[in-house]
Short mmCIF file of C-alpha atoms in Angstrom, two decimals:
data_model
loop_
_atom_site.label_atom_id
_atom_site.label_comp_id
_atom_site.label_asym_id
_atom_site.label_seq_id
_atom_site.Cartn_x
_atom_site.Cartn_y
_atom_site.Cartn_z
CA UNK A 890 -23.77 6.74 -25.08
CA UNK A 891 -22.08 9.48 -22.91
CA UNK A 892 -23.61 12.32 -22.64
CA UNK A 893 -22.14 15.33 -24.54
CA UNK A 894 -22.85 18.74 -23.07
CA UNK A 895 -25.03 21.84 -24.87
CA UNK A 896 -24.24 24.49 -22.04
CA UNK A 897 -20.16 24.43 -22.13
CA UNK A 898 -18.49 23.47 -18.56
CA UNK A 899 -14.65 24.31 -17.83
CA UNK A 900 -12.48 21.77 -20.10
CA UNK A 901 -10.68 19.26 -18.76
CA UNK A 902 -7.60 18.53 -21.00
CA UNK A 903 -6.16 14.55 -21.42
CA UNK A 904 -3.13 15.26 -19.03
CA UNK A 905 -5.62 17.24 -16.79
CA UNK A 906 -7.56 14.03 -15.98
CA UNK A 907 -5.09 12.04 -16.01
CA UNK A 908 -3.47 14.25 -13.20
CA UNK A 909 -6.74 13.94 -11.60
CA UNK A 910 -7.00 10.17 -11.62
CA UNK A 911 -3.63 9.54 -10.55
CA UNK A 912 -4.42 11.58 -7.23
CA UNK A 913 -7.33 9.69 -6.74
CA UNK A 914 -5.53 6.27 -7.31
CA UNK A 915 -2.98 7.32 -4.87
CA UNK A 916 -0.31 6.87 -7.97
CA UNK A 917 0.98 10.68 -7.67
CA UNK A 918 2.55 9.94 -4.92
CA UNK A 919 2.27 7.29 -2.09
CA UNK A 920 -0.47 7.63 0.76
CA UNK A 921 0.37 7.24 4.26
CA UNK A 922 -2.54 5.27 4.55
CA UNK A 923 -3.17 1.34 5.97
CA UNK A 924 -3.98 -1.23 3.59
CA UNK A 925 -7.48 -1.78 5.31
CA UNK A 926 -7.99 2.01 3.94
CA UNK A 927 -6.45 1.99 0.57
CA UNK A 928 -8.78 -1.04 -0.27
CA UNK A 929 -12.02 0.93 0.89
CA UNK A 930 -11.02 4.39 -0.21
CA UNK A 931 -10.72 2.32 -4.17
CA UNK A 932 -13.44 0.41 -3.34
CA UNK A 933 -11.78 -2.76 -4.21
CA UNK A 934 -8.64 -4.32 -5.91
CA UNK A 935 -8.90 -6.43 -9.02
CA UNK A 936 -8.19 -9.20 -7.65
CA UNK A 937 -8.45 -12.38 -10.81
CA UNK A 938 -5.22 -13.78 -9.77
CA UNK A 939 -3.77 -13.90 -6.27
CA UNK A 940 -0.55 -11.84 -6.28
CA UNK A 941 -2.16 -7.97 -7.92
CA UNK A 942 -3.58 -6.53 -4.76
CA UNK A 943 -0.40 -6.99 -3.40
CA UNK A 944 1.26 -5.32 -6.43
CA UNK A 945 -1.87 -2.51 -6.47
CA UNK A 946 -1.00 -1.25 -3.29
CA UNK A 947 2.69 -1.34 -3.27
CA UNK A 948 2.67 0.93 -5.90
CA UNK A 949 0.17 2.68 -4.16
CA UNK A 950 1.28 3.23 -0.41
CA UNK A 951 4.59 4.58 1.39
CA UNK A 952 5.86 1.78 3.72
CA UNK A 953 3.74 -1.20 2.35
CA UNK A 954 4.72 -4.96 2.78
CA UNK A 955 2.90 -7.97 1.57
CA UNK A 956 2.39 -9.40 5.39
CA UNK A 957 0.03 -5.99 6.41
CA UNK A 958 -2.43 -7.16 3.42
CA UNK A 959 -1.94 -10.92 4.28
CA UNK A 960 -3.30 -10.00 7.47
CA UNK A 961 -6.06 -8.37 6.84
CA UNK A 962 -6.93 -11.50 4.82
CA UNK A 963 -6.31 -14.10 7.65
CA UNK A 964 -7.90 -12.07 10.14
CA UNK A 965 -11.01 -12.05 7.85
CA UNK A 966 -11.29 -7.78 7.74
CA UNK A 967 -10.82 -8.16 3.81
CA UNK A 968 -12.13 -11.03 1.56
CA UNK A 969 -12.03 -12.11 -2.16
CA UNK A 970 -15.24 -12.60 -3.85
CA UNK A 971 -17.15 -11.59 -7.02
CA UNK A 972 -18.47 -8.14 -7.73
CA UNK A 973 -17.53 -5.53 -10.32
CA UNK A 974 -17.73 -6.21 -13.94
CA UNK A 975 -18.23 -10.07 -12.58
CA UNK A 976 -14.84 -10.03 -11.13
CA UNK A 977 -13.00 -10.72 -8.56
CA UNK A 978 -12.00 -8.51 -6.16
CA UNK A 979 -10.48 -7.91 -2.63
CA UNK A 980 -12.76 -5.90 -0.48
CA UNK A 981 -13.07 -4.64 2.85
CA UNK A 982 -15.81 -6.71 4.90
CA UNK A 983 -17.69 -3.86 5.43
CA UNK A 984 -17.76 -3.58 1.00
CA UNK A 985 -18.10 -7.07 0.87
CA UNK A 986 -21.41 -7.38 2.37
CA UNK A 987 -22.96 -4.57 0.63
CA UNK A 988 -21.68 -3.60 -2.37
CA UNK A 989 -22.29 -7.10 -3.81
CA UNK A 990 -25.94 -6.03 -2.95
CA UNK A 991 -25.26 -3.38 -4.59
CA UNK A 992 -24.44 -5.43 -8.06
CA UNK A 993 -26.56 -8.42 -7.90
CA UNK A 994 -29.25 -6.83 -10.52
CA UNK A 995 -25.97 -7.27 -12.98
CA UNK A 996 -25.15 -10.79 -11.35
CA UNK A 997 -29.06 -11.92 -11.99
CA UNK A 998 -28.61 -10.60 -15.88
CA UNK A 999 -25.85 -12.57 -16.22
CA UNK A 1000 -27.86 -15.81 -15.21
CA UNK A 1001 -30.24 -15.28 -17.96
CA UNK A 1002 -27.42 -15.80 -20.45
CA UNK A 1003 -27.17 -19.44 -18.95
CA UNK A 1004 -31.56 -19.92 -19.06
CA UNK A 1005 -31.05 -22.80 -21.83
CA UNK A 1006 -28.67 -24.83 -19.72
CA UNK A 1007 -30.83 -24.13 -16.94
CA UNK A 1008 -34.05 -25.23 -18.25
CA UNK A 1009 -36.31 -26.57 -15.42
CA UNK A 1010 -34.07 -25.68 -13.09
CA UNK A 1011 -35.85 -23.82 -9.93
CA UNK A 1012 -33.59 -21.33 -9.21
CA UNK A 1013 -34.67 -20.08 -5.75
CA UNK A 1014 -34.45 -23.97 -4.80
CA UNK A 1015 -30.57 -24.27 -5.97
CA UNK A 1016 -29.67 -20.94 -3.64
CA UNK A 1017 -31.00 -22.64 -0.76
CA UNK A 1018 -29.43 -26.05 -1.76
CA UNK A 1019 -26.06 -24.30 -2.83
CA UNK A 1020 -26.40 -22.58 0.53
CA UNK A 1021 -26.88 -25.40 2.13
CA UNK A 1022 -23.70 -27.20 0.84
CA UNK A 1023 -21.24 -24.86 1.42
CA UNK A 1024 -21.80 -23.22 4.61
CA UNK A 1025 -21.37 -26.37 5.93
CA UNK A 1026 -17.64 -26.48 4.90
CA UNK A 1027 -15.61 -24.40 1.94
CA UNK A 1028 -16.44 -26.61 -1.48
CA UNK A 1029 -14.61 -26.26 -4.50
CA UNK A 1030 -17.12 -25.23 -7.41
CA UNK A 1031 -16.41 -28.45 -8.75
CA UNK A 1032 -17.95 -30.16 -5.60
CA UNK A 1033 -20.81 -27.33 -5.65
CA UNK A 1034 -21.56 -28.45 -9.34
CA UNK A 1035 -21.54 -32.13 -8.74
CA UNK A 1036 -24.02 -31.79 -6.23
CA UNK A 1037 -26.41 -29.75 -7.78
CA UNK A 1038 -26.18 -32.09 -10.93
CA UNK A 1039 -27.87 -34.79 -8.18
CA UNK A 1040 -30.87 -32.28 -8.40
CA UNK A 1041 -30.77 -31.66 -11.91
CA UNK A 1042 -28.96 -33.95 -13.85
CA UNK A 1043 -30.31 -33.20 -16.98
CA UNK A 1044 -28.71 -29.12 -16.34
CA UNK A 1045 -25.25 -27.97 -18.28
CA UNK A 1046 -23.04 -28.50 -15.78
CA UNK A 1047 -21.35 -24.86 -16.59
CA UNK A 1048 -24.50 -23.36 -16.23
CA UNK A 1049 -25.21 -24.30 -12.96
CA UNK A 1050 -21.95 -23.21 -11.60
CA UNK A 1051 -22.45 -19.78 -13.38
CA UNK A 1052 -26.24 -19.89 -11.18
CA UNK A 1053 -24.51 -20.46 -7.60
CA UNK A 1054 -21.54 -18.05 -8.13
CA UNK A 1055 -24.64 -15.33 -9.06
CA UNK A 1056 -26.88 -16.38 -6.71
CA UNK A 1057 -24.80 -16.66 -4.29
CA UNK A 1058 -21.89 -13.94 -2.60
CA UNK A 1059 -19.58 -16.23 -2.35
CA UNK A 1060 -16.24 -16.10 -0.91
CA UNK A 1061 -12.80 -17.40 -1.15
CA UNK A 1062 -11.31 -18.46 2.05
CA UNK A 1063 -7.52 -18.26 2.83
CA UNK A 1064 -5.16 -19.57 2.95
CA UNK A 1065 -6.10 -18.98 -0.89
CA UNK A 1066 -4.94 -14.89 -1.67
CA UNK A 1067 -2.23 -14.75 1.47
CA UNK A 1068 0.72 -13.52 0.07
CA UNK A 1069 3.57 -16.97 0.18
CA UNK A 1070 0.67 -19.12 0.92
CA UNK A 1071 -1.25 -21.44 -1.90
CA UNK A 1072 -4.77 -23.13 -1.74
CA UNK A 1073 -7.07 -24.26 -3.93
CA UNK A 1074 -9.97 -22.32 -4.01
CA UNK A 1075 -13.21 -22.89 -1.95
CA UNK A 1076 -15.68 -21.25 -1.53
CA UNK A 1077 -18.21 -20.70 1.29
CA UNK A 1078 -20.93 -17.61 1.91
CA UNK A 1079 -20.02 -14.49 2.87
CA UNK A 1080 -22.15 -14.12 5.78
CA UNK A 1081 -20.60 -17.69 6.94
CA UNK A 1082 -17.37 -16.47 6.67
CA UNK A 1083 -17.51 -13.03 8.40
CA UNK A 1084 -20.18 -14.18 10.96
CA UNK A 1085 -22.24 -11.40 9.92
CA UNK A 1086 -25.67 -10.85 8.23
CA UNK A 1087 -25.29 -9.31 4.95
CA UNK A 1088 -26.30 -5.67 4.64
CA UNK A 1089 -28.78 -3.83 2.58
CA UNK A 1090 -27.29 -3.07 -0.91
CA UNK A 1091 -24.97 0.49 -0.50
CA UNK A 1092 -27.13 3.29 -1.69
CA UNK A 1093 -26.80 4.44 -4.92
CA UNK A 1094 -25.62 8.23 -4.49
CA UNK A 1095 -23.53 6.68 -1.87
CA UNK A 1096 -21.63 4.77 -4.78
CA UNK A 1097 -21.42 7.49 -7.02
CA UNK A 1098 -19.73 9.69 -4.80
CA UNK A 1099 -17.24 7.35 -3.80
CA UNK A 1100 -16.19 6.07 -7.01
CA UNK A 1101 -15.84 9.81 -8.00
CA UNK A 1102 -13.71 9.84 -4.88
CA UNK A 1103 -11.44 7.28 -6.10
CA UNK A 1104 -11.75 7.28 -10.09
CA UNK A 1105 -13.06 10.69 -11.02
CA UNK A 1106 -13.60 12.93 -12.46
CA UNK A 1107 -16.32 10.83 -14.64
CA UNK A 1108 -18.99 10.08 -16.87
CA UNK A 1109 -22.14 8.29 -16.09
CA UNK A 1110 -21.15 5.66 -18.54
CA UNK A 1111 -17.07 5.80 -16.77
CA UNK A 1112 -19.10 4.39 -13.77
CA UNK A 1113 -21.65 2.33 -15.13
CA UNK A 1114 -18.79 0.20 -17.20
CA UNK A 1115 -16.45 -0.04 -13.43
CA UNK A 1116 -20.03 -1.19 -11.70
CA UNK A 1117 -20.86 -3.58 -14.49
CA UNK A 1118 -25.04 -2.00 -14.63
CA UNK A 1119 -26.97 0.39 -16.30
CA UNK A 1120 -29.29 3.21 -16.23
CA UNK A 1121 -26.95 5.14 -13.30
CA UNK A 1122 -27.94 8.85 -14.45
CA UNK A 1123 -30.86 9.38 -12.65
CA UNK A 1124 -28.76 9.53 -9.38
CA UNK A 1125 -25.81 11.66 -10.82
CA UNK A 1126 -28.89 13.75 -11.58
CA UNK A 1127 -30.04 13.92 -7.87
CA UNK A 1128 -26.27 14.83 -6.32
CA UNK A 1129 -25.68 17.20 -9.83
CA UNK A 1130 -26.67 20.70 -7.56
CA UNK A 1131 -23.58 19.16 -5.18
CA UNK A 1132 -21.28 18.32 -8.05
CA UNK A 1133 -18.67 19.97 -10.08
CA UNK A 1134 -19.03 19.44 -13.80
CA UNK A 1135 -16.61 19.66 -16.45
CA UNK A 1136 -16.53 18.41 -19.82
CA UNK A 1137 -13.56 16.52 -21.64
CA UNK A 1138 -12.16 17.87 -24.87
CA UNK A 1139 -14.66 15.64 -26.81
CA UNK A 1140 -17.27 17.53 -25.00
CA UNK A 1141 -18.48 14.69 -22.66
CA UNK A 1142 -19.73 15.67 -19.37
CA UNK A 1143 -17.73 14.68 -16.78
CA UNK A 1144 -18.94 15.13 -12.91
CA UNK A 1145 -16.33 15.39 -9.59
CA UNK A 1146 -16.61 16.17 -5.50
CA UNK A 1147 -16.12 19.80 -5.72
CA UNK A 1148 -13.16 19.52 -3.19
CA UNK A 1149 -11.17 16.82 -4.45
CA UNK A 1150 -8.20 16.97 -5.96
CA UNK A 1151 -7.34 18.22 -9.66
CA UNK A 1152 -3.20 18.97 -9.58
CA UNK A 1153 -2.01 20.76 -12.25
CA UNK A 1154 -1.81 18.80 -15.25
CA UNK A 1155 2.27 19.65 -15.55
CA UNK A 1156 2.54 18.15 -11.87
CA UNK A 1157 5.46 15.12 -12.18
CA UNK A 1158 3.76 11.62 -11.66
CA UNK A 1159 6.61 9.28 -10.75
CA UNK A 1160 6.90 5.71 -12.72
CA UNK A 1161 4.63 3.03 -11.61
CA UNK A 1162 4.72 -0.60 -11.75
CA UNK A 1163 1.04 -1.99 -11.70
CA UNK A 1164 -0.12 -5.28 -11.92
CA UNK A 1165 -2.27 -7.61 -14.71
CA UNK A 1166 -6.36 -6.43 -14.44
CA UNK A 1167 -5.58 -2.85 -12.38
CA UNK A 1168 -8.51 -1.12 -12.07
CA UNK A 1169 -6.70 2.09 -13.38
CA UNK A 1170 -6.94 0.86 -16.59
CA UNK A 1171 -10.79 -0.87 -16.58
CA UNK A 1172 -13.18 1.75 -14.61
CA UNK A 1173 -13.50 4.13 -17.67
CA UNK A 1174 -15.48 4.10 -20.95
CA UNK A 1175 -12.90 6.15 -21.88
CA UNK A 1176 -9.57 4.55 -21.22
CA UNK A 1177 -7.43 7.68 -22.77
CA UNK A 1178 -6.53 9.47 -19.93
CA UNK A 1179 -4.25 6.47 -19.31
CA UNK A 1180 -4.07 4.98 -22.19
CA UNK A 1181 -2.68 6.51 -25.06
CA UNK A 1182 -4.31 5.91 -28.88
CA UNK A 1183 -1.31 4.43 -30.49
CA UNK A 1184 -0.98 1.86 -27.88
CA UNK A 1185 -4.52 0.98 -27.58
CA UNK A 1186 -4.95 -2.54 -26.82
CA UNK A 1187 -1.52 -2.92 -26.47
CA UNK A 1188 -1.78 -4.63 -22.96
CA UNK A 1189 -3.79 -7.78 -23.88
CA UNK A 1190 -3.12 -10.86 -25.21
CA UNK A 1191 -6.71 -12.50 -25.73
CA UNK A 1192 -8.27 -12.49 -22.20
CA UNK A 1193 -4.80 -11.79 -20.78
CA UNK A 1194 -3.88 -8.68 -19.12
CA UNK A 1195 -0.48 -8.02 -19.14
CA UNK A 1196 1.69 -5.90 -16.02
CA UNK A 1197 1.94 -2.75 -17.06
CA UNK A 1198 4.27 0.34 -16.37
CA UNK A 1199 3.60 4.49 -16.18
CA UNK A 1200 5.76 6.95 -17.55
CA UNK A 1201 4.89 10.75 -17.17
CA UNK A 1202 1.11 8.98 -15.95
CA UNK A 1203 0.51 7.35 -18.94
CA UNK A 1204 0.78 3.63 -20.03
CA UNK A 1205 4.03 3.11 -21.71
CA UNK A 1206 5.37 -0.29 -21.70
CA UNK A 1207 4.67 -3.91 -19.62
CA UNK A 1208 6.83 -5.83 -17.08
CA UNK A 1209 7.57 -9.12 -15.64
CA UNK A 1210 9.49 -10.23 -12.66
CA UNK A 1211 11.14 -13.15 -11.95
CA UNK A 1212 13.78 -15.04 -9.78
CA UNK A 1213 14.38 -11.36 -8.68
CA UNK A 1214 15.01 -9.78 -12.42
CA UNK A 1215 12.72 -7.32 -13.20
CA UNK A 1216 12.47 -6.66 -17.34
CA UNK A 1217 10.62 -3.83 -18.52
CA UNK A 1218 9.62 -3.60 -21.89
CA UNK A 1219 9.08 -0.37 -23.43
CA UNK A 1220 6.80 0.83 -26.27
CA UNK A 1221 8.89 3.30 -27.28
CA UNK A 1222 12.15 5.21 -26.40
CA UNK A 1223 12.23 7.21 -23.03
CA UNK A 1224 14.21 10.31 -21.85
CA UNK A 1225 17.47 8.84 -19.78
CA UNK A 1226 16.00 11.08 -16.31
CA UNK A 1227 12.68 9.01 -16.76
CA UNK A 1228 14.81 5.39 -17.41
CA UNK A 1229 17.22 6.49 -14.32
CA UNK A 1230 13.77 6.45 -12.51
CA UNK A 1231 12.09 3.40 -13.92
CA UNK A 1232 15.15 1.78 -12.77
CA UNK A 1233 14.94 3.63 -8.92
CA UNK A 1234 11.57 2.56 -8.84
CA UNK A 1235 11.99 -0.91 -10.14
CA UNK A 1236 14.61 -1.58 -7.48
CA UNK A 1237 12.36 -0.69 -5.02
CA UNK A 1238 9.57 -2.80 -6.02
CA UNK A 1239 12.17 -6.21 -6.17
CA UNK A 1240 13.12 -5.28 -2.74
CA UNK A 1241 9.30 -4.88 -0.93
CA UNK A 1242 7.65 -7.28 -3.45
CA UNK A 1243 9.79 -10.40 -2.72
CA UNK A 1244 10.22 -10.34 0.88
CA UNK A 1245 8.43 -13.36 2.57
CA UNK A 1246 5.74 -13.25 4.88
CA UNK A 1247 6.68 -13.92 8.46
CA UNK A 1248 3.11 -14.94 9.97
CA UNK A 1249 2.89 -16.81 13.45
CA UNK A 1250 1.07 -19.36 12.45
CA UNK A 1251 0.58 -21.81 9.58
CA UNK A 1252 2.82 -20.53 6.94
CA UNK A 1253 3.80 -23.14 4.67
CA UNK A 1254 6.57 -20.75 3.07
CA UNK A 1255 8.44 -24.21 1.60
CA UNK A 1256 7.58 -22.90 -1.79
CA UNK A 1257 8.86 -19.42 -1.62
CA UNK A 1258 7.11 -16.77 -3.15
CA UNK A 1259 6.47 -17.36 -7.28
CA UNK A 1260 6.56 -13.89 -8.88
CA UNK A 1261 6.44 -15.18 -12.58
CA UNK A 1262 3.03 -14.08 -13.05
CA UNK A 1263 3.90 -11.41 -15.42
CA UNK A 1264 4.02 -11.69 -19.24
CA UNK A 1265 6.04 -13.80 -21.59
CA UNK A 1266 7.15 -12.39 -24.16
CA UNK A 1267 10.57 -12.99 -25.13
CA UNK A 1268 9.69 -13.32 -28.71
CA UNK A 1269 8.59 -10.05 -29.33
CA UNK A 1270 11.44 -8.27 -27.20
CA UNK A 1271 14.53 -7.22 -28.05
CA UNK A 1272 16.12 -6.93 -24.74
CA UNK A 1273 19.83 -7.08 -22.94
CA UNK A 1274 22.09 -9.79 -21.80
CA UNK A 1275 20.41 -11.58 -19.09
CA UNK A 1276 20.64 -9.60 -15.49
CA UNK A 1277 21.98 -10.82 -12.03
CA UNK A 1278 19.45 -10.93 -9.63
CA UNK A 1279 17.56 -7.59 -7.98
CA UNK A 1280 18.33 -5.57 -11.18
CA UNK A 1281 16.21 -4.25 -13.75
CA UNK A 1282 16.58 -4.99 -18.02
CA UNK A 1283 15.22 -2.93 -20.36
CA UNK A 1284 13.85 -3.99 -23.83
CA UNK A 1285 11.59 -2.72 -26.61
CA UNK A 1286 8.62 -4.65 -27.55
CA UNK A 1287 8.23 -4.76 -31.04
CA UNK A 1288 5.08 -3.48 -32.79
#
């Protein structure tokens, strides 16, 4: 339970931390940072399907194209793999081999769940054998189950997949998660991939201050549901003589870098297209200073996230793109200044986000670049005639 305060700290108001998020996301208004930055300073994008990174830091960064993050991928300086939340996500490879360290007490939890499928199954033995088999080439996990079932054959097939991908820091290797480039997935070690030992786990104060860095101010419980593990106070409670606190209008204690930034909570925050599974929207036990109450779980569809857009900040409709026609669907009515800029800034984003990647080597580019990834779903919108190509629609969706 977060922790609500008995000694009073300054207030911070909804649109106050929202302000104060958006800075830290680099949503108020683009950095002039590199990609290879952006994805360290937010330690990580969300990163469950291939094209959101992409998305993240577009709306994230002045000057950004698709072919500076596909880069970074085929050079190997950032890499998919499982961390957060038991996600995936693009980190740096400096991240990648420690902050999954840094999660792997949440990773071993989650193998328990699995125990009955695993029964007899010596799980120190099926690292090294998992190991084994794919650091000798990238394997699908289909290949990496099929040949632990020779071992075990009597284990639940799902289970043992679940074991590897925790025991394991796996990686997958491009071309799978290069922007205009598909691949199946496969998966090989970390360490195999970057050539590199992995480190020692990041140290835990280390962590907290830079996810207040990027996502605070916060709770202990904001950062224990982004990291996916428990019992995090006792090192807020070690940096707390370095830390501002505040305390939300609920009275929940809420802890910051004393220097970072907290604009004014009537400073303009531009529209914002962001992708399915943003990390915006899932490092917070308290999704409100986003999120407002009436549209609560309003961006899901089962286990679906949907592409969502920011008005004034705060969520306020979803979005797809495709063949070049951007359609934003609203949850309610907006002023005409703030459509006039929804439709500036979707522009923009049809412009940067469908330009091909022009790599030297090895680009199969035959199939273009699919951007139909968003949601479907014409049968809850009420929208306008369909739209030539590189232009925004608007529709309402319907409660």
């Amino acid at each position: 339970m977060a922790s609500r305060t008995t000694h009073p700290h300054p207030v911070l108001g909804t649109r106050a931390l929202n302000r104060a998020t958006l800075a830290r996301q680099l949503l108020l208004s683009r950095a002039e940072m590199s990609a290879r930055d952006a994805v360290s300073h937010l330690l990580g994008l969300q990163a469950q399907n291939v094209k959101p990174p992409y998305f993240q830091l577009h709306a994230r960064l002045a000057g950004f194209r698709p072919a500076e993050l596909a880069g970074l991928m085929e050079s190997r300086e950032v890499v998919r793999m499982v961390t957060m939340r038991s996600t995936i996500h693009t980190h740096t490879a400096d991240d990648a081999l420690t902050l999954r360290p840094f999660v792997q007490p949440a990773r071993d939890r989650e193998v328990n769940y699995f125990r009955k499928g695993l029964a007899g199954v010596d799980l120190e033995r099926l690292g090294e054998l998992a190991r084994a088999f794919v650091e000798s080439e990238p394997r699908t996990m289909g290949e990496i189950r099929e040949e632990l079932l020779k071992e075990w054959p009597e284990a639940d097939p799902p289970s043992l997949s679940v074991a590897a991908r925790c025991r394991l820091p796996l990686v997958q290797v491009t071309p799978r998660g290069v922007w205009g480039r598909s691949g199946q997935v496969r998966l090989t070690t970390v360490e195999r991939w970057l050539g590199k030992a992995a480190g020692q786990a990041q140290p835990v104060d280390e962590v907290v201050l830079r996810y207040l860095a990027a996502f605070g101010p916060a709770s202990v419980k904001d950062m224990q549901v982004w990291a996916g593990l428990t019992r995090l106070r006792e090192a807020f409670e070690r940096l707390r003589p370095g830390l501002a606190v505040f305390q939300d209008e609920n009275g929940v204690e809420l802890f910051d870098l004393p220097d970072a930034p907290r604009p004014d909570a009537d400073t303009p925050a531009p529209p914002r297209f962001l992708p399915e599974f943003d990390n915006l929207l899932l490092s917070h036990a308290d999704r409100g200073r986003v999120v407002p109450p009436e549209i609560k779980g309003r961006t899901w569809t089962g286990n679906q996230s949907h592409c969502t857009l920011l008005v004034d900040g705060f969520l306020a409709g979803l979005w797809k793109l495709q063949d070049r026609v951007l359609t934003v669907e609203l949850f309610g009515p907006v002023p005409k200044a703030a459509e006039e800029e929804i439709v500036a800034e979707g522009e923009r984003m049809i412009a940067v986000m469908s330009e091909r990647v022009d790599m030297s080597e090895g680009v199969d580019m035959s199939e273009g670049v699919d951007m139909s990834e968003g949601v479907e779903t014409s049968e809850s919108v009420e929208a306008t005639e369909p739209a030539a190509a590189g232009s925004v629609r608007f529709g309402v969706v319907k409660p």
